[in-house]
Short mmCIF file of C-alpha atoms in Angstrom, two decimals:
data_model
loop_
_atom_site.label_atom_id
_atom_site.label_comp_id
_atom_site.label_asym_id
_atom_site.label_seq_id
_atom_site.Cartn_x
_atom_site.Cartn_y
_atom_site.Cartn_z
CA MET A 1 0.31 137.17 83.46
CA SER A 2 3.99 137.41 85.65
CA GLY A 3 3.29 134.90 87.72
CA ALA A 4 1.91 132.12 84.91
CA GLY A 5 5.11 133.31 83.26
CA GLY A 6 7.63 133.11 85.72
CA ILE A 7 6.75 129.33 86.63
CA THR A 8 6.89 128.38 82.97
CA THR A 9 10.24 130.13 82.98
CA ALA A 10 11.31 127.72 86.45
CA ARG A 11 9.81 124.89 84.70
CA GLN A 12 11.72 125.34 81.40
CA ASP A 13 14.93 126.27 83.05
CA ILE A 14 14.41 122.72 85.24
CA ALA A 15 14.02 121.10 81.83
CA ALA A 16 17.04 122.66 80.43
CA GLY A 17 18.56 120.77 83.51
CA ASP A 18 19.93 123.80 85.06
CA ILE A 19 20.02 122.23 89.23
CA PRO A 20 22.02 123.36 91.23
CA VAL A 21 25.36 121.59 91.98
CA ASP A 22 24.89 119.15 95.11
CA THR A 23 28.64 117.24 95.27
CA PRO A 24 28.72 114.92 97.96
CA ARG A 25 30.78 115.07 101.03
CA LEU A 26 33.33 112.53 100.77
CA PRO A 27 34.18 113.39 96.82
CA ALA A 28 34.36 116.85 97.36
CA ARG A 29 37.31 116.16 100.30
CA GLU A 30 39.40 113.83 98.59
CA ALA A 31 39.30 116.41 95.49
CA ALA A 32 40.22 119.09 98.18
CA GLU A 33 43.02 116.70 99.20
CA SER A 34 44.53 116.16 96.21
CA GLU A 35 44.07 120.00 94.85
CA LEU A 36 46.50 120.92 98.08
CA SER A 37 48.62 117.62 98.19
CA LYS A 38 50.11 119.67 94.97
CA PRO A 39 53.96 120.71 95.05
CA MET A 40 53.17 124.25 94.69
CA TYR A 41 51.36 124.29 97.69
CA HIS A 42 54.43 123.34 99.60
CA GLU A 43 57.32 125.11 98.40
CA ASN A 44 57.81 127.05 101.76
CA ASP A 45 56.71 124.23 104.49
CA PRO A 46 59.53 123.76 107.22
CA ASN A 47 61.83 120.23 106.12
CA PHE A 48 61.75 117.20 108.45
CA LEU A 49 64.47 118.52 110.73
CA GLN A 50 62.66 122.18 111.28
CA ARG A 51 59.63 120.05 111.84
CA ALA A 52 61.29 118.11 114.72
CA LEU A 53 63.07 120.78 115.83
CA ASN A 54 60.12 123.02 116.16
CA GLN A 55 58.41 120.18 118.16
CA PHE A 56 61.14 119.88 120.36
CA TRP A 57 61.48 123.12 121.49
CA ASP A 58 57.37 123.24 122.15
CA TRP A 59 58.30 120.39 124.33
CA VAL A 60 60.66 122.10 126.33
CA ALA A 61 58.62 125.56 126.42
CA GLY A 62 55.52 122.89 127.73
CA VAL A 63 58.17 121.66 130.42
CA PHE A 64 59.07 124.77 132.02
CA ASP A 65 55.36 126.06 131.68
CA ALA A 66 54.47 123.32 133.95
CA ALA A 67 57.62 124.10 136.35
CA ALA A 68 56.88 127.66 136.26
CA GLY A 69 53.23 126.73 137.39
CA ALA A 70 54.08 124.44 140.18
CA ALA A 71 57.13 126.52 141.99
CA PRO A 72 56.14 128.82 144.46
CA GLY A 73 56.18 132.22 142.59
CA GLY A 74 55.17 131.34 138.72
CA PRO A 75 58.44 131.79 136.55
CA ALA A 76 60.17 133.94 139.13
CA GLY A 77 60.39 131.28 141.61
CA LEU A 78 61.55 128.92 138.77
CA ALA A 79 64.43 131.05 137.88
CA VAL A 80 65.78 131.28 141.86
CA LEU A 81 64.78 127.65 141.83
CA VAL A 82 67.81 126.85 139.19
CA ILE A 83 70.01 129.81 140.35
CA ILE A 84 70.13 127.19 143.76
CA VAL A 85 70.61 124.14 141.78
CA ILE A 86 73.21 125.64 139.19
CA GLY A 87 75.03 127.57 142.91
CA LEU A 88 75.12 123.79 144.95
CA ALA A 89 76.47 122.01 141.52
CA ALA A 90 78.93 124.40 141.71
CA ALA A 91 79.98 124.42 145.12
CA LEU A 92 80.28 120.80 145.09
CA TRP A 93 82.26 120.39 142.64
CA TRP A 94 85.12 122.91 144.13
CA ARG A 95 84.44 121.03 147.38
CA LEU A 96 85.08 117.54 146.00
CA GLY A 97 86.91 118.25 142.78
CA THR A 98 87.13 115.91 139.49
CA PRO A 99 86.25 112.51 140.29
CA GLN A 100 89.14 110.16 140.33
CA ARG A 101 88.90 107.54 137.98
CA SER A 102 87.61 104.34 139.20
CA PHE A 103 90.13 102.15 137.63
CA ARG A 104 94.07 103.33 136.84
CA SER A 105 96.62 101.71 135.22
CA THR A 106 99.07 104.72 134.70
CA ASP A 107 99.45 105.83 138.25
CA THR A 108 102.68 105.41 138.63
CA LEU A 109 105.08 107.43 141.50
CA PHE A 110 107.86 108.65 138.34
CA ASP A 111 107.38 110.05 135.15
CA SER A 112 108.71 109.09 132.16
CA ALA A 113 111.33 112.62 131.49
CA GLY A 114 114.21 109.46 132.77
CA PRO A 115 115.24 108.97 136.19
CA ARG A 116 116.53 111.61 138.70
CA SER A 117 118.36 111.37 142.19
CA ALA A 118 116.83 112.77 145.34
CA ALA A 119 118.63 115.41 145.48
CA GLN A 120 117.44 116.30 141.92
CA HIS A 121 113.97 116.11 142.85
CA ARG A 122 114.48 118.04 146.15
CA ALA A 123 116.05 120.80 143.97
CA ALA A 124 112.56 121.00 141.41
CA ALA A 125 110.41 120.68 144.40
CA GLU A 126 112.02 123.81 146.20
CA ALA A 127 112.06 125.77 142.75
CA HIS A 128 108.05 125.21 142.32
CA ALA A 129 108.10 126.25 145.77
CA ALA A 130 110.16 129.30 145.45
CA ALA A 131 106.95 130.07 142.29
CA LEU A 132 103.98 129.48 144.56
CA ARG A 133 103.31 125.92 142.42
CA TRP A 134 102.22 124.00 145.20
CA THR A 135 101.05 121.16 143.38
CA GLU A 136 104.04 120.93 141.45
CA ALA A 137 106.25 121.38 144.92
CA VAL A 138 104.07 118.56 146.37
CA GLN A 139 104.77 115.83 143.57
CA GLU A 140 108.47 116.53 143.52
CA ARG A 141 108.82 116.20 146.86
CA MET A 142 107.39 113.06 147.17
CA ARG A 143 109.35 111.84 144.68
CA ALA A 144 112.67 112.68 146.23
CA ILE A 145 111.25 110.93 149.27
CA VAL A 146 110.79 107.19 147.40
CA ARG A 147 114.03 108.14 145.34
CA SER A 148 116.16 108.54 148.76
CA LEU A 149 114.21 105.30 150.52
CA GLU A 150 115.31 103.64 146.70
CA GLU A 151 119.43 104.81 147.30
CA ARG A 152 119.37 104.16 150.51
CA ALA A 153 118.40 100.39 149.66
CA LEU A 154 115.30 100.97 152.05
CA LEU A 155 113.04 100.27 148.56
CA ALA A 156 114.10 97.84 145.80
CA PRO A 157 113.64 100.31 142.92
CA ARG A 158 110.65 98.89 140.79
CA PRO A 159 109.36 100.64 137.76
CA GLY A 160 105.81 101.21 137.29
CA ARG A 161 105.23 101.81 141.28
CA THR A 162 102.67 104.05 143.02
CA ALA A 163 102.43 106.53 146.03
CA ASP A 164 100.54 104.40 147.36
CA GLU A 165 102.56 101.16 146.93
CA ALA A 166 105.87 102.56 148.00
CA ALA A 167 104.16 104.23 150.90
CA ALA A 168 103.00 100.76 153.06
CA GLU A 169 106.54 99.31 151.50
CA ALA A 170 108.34 101.80 152.85
CA GLY A 171 106.07 101.82 156.52
CA ARG A 172 107.25 98.39 156.66
CA THR A 173 110.92 99.17 157.50
CA LEU A 174 109.98 102.28 159.07
CA PRO A 175 107.06 101.77 161.10
CA GLU A 176 107.32 104.85 163.15
CA HIS A 177 106.75 106.68 159.96
CA THR A 178 103.73 104.83 158.10
CA ALA A 179 101.32 107.10 159.29
CA GLY A 180 103.08 110.34 157.03
CA LEU A 181 103.72 108.09 154.66
CA HIS A 182 100.41 107.01 154.35
CA ALA A 183 99.11 111.22 154.01
CA ALA A 184 102.40 112.24 152.14
CA ALA A 185 100.99 109.28 149.58
CA ARG A 186 97.58 110.87 149.05
CA SER A 187 98.13 114.32 149.46
CA PHE A 188 100.38 112.70 145.62
CA ASP A 189 97.36 110.91 145.02
CA ASP A 190 94.80 113.85 145.44
CA VAL A 191 96.90 116.68 143.47
CA THR A 192 98.07 114.29 140.45
CA TYR A 193 94.99 112.53 139.74
CA GLY A 194 91.85 113.76 141.88
CA GLY A 195 92.21 117.55 140.77
CA ARG A 196 93.20 118.92 143.85
CA THR A 197 95.15 121.56 144.53
CA ALA A 198 98.00 121.75 146.76
CA ASP A 199 98.90 124.72 149.12
CA GLN A 200 102.16 125.47 151.75
CA SER A 201 101.10 123.90 154.31
CA ALA A 202 100.74 120.35 152.73
CA TYR A 203 104.29 120.98 150.75
CA LEU A 204 105.74 121.75 153.85
CA SER A 205 104.34 118.23 155.96
CA LEU A 206 105.93 116.56 153.25
CA ARG A 207 109.25 118.87 153.25
CA ALA A 208 109.15 117.60 156.61
CA LEU A 209 108.51 114.15 156.91
CA ASP A 210 111.59 113.97 153.82
CA LEU A 211 114.08 115.80 156.28
CA GLU A 212 112.81 113.28 159.05
CA LEU A 213 113.15 110.19 156.86
CA ASP A 214 116.43 111.21 156.06
CA GLU A 215 118.08 110.94 159.65
CA ALA A 216 115.46 107.47 160.56
CA LYS A 217 117.15 104.12 161.75
CA PRO A 218 115.93 100.97 159.65
CA SER A 219 114.14 98.46 161.56
CA LEU A 220 115.03 95.38 160.35
CA PRO A 221 113.94 91.93 161.06
CA GLY A 222 115.53 90.15 164.12
CA THR A 223 116.16 93.99 166.50
CA SER A 224 114.51 95.25 168.89
CA ARG A 225 113.85 99.09 169.76
CA GLY A 226 115.52 98.11 172.65
CA ALA A 227 119.27 95.97 171.60
CA THR A 228 122.33 97.34 172.01
CA GLY A 229 125.19 96.11 169.90
#
């Protein structure tokens, strides 16, 4: 009969060892990992740098996504906020100029081009002013002021003197012009070391001070304003 024959055949198969393979889970996983670790499966994998960059950009994208979700208006609102921040930073930089150095050891008044007379500095200042180069005109006019005071023996020539030092020393001899001297020194420092740009009014102020100082009488120790000769 067919039923008996089927049972007999099944028993013969089992007896012959044709039992379906049932590999345990752990050995199967280890075999798969061993197979996949072969170089042939990783020829096109990204290198370490590429993987690091991918992770970095994924992180950046996550930060922007989080910011966009928190910003009013979503991504459009975030873009507006970024533009506003950039605009404020640009306005602040334009208003304040380049930050001054906290320590300056070379802020000397005169450059290394060699000593020049007050008349030469005045001529250079006027040439810059005629060309509307107000920053250079201010610098040269301040140098003319200090050189003129040195030529009149109201300041002792001293290499390495700064504009602030010259103003302080000259103010003790010409006390009526102390405020103007300090203002001139600030203008010089602002355009020379502070990244600012001078204008015509700044130059005209230094020019007027130079003319006033040229006529000023020094206040010598032991004299008074009301003393007569």
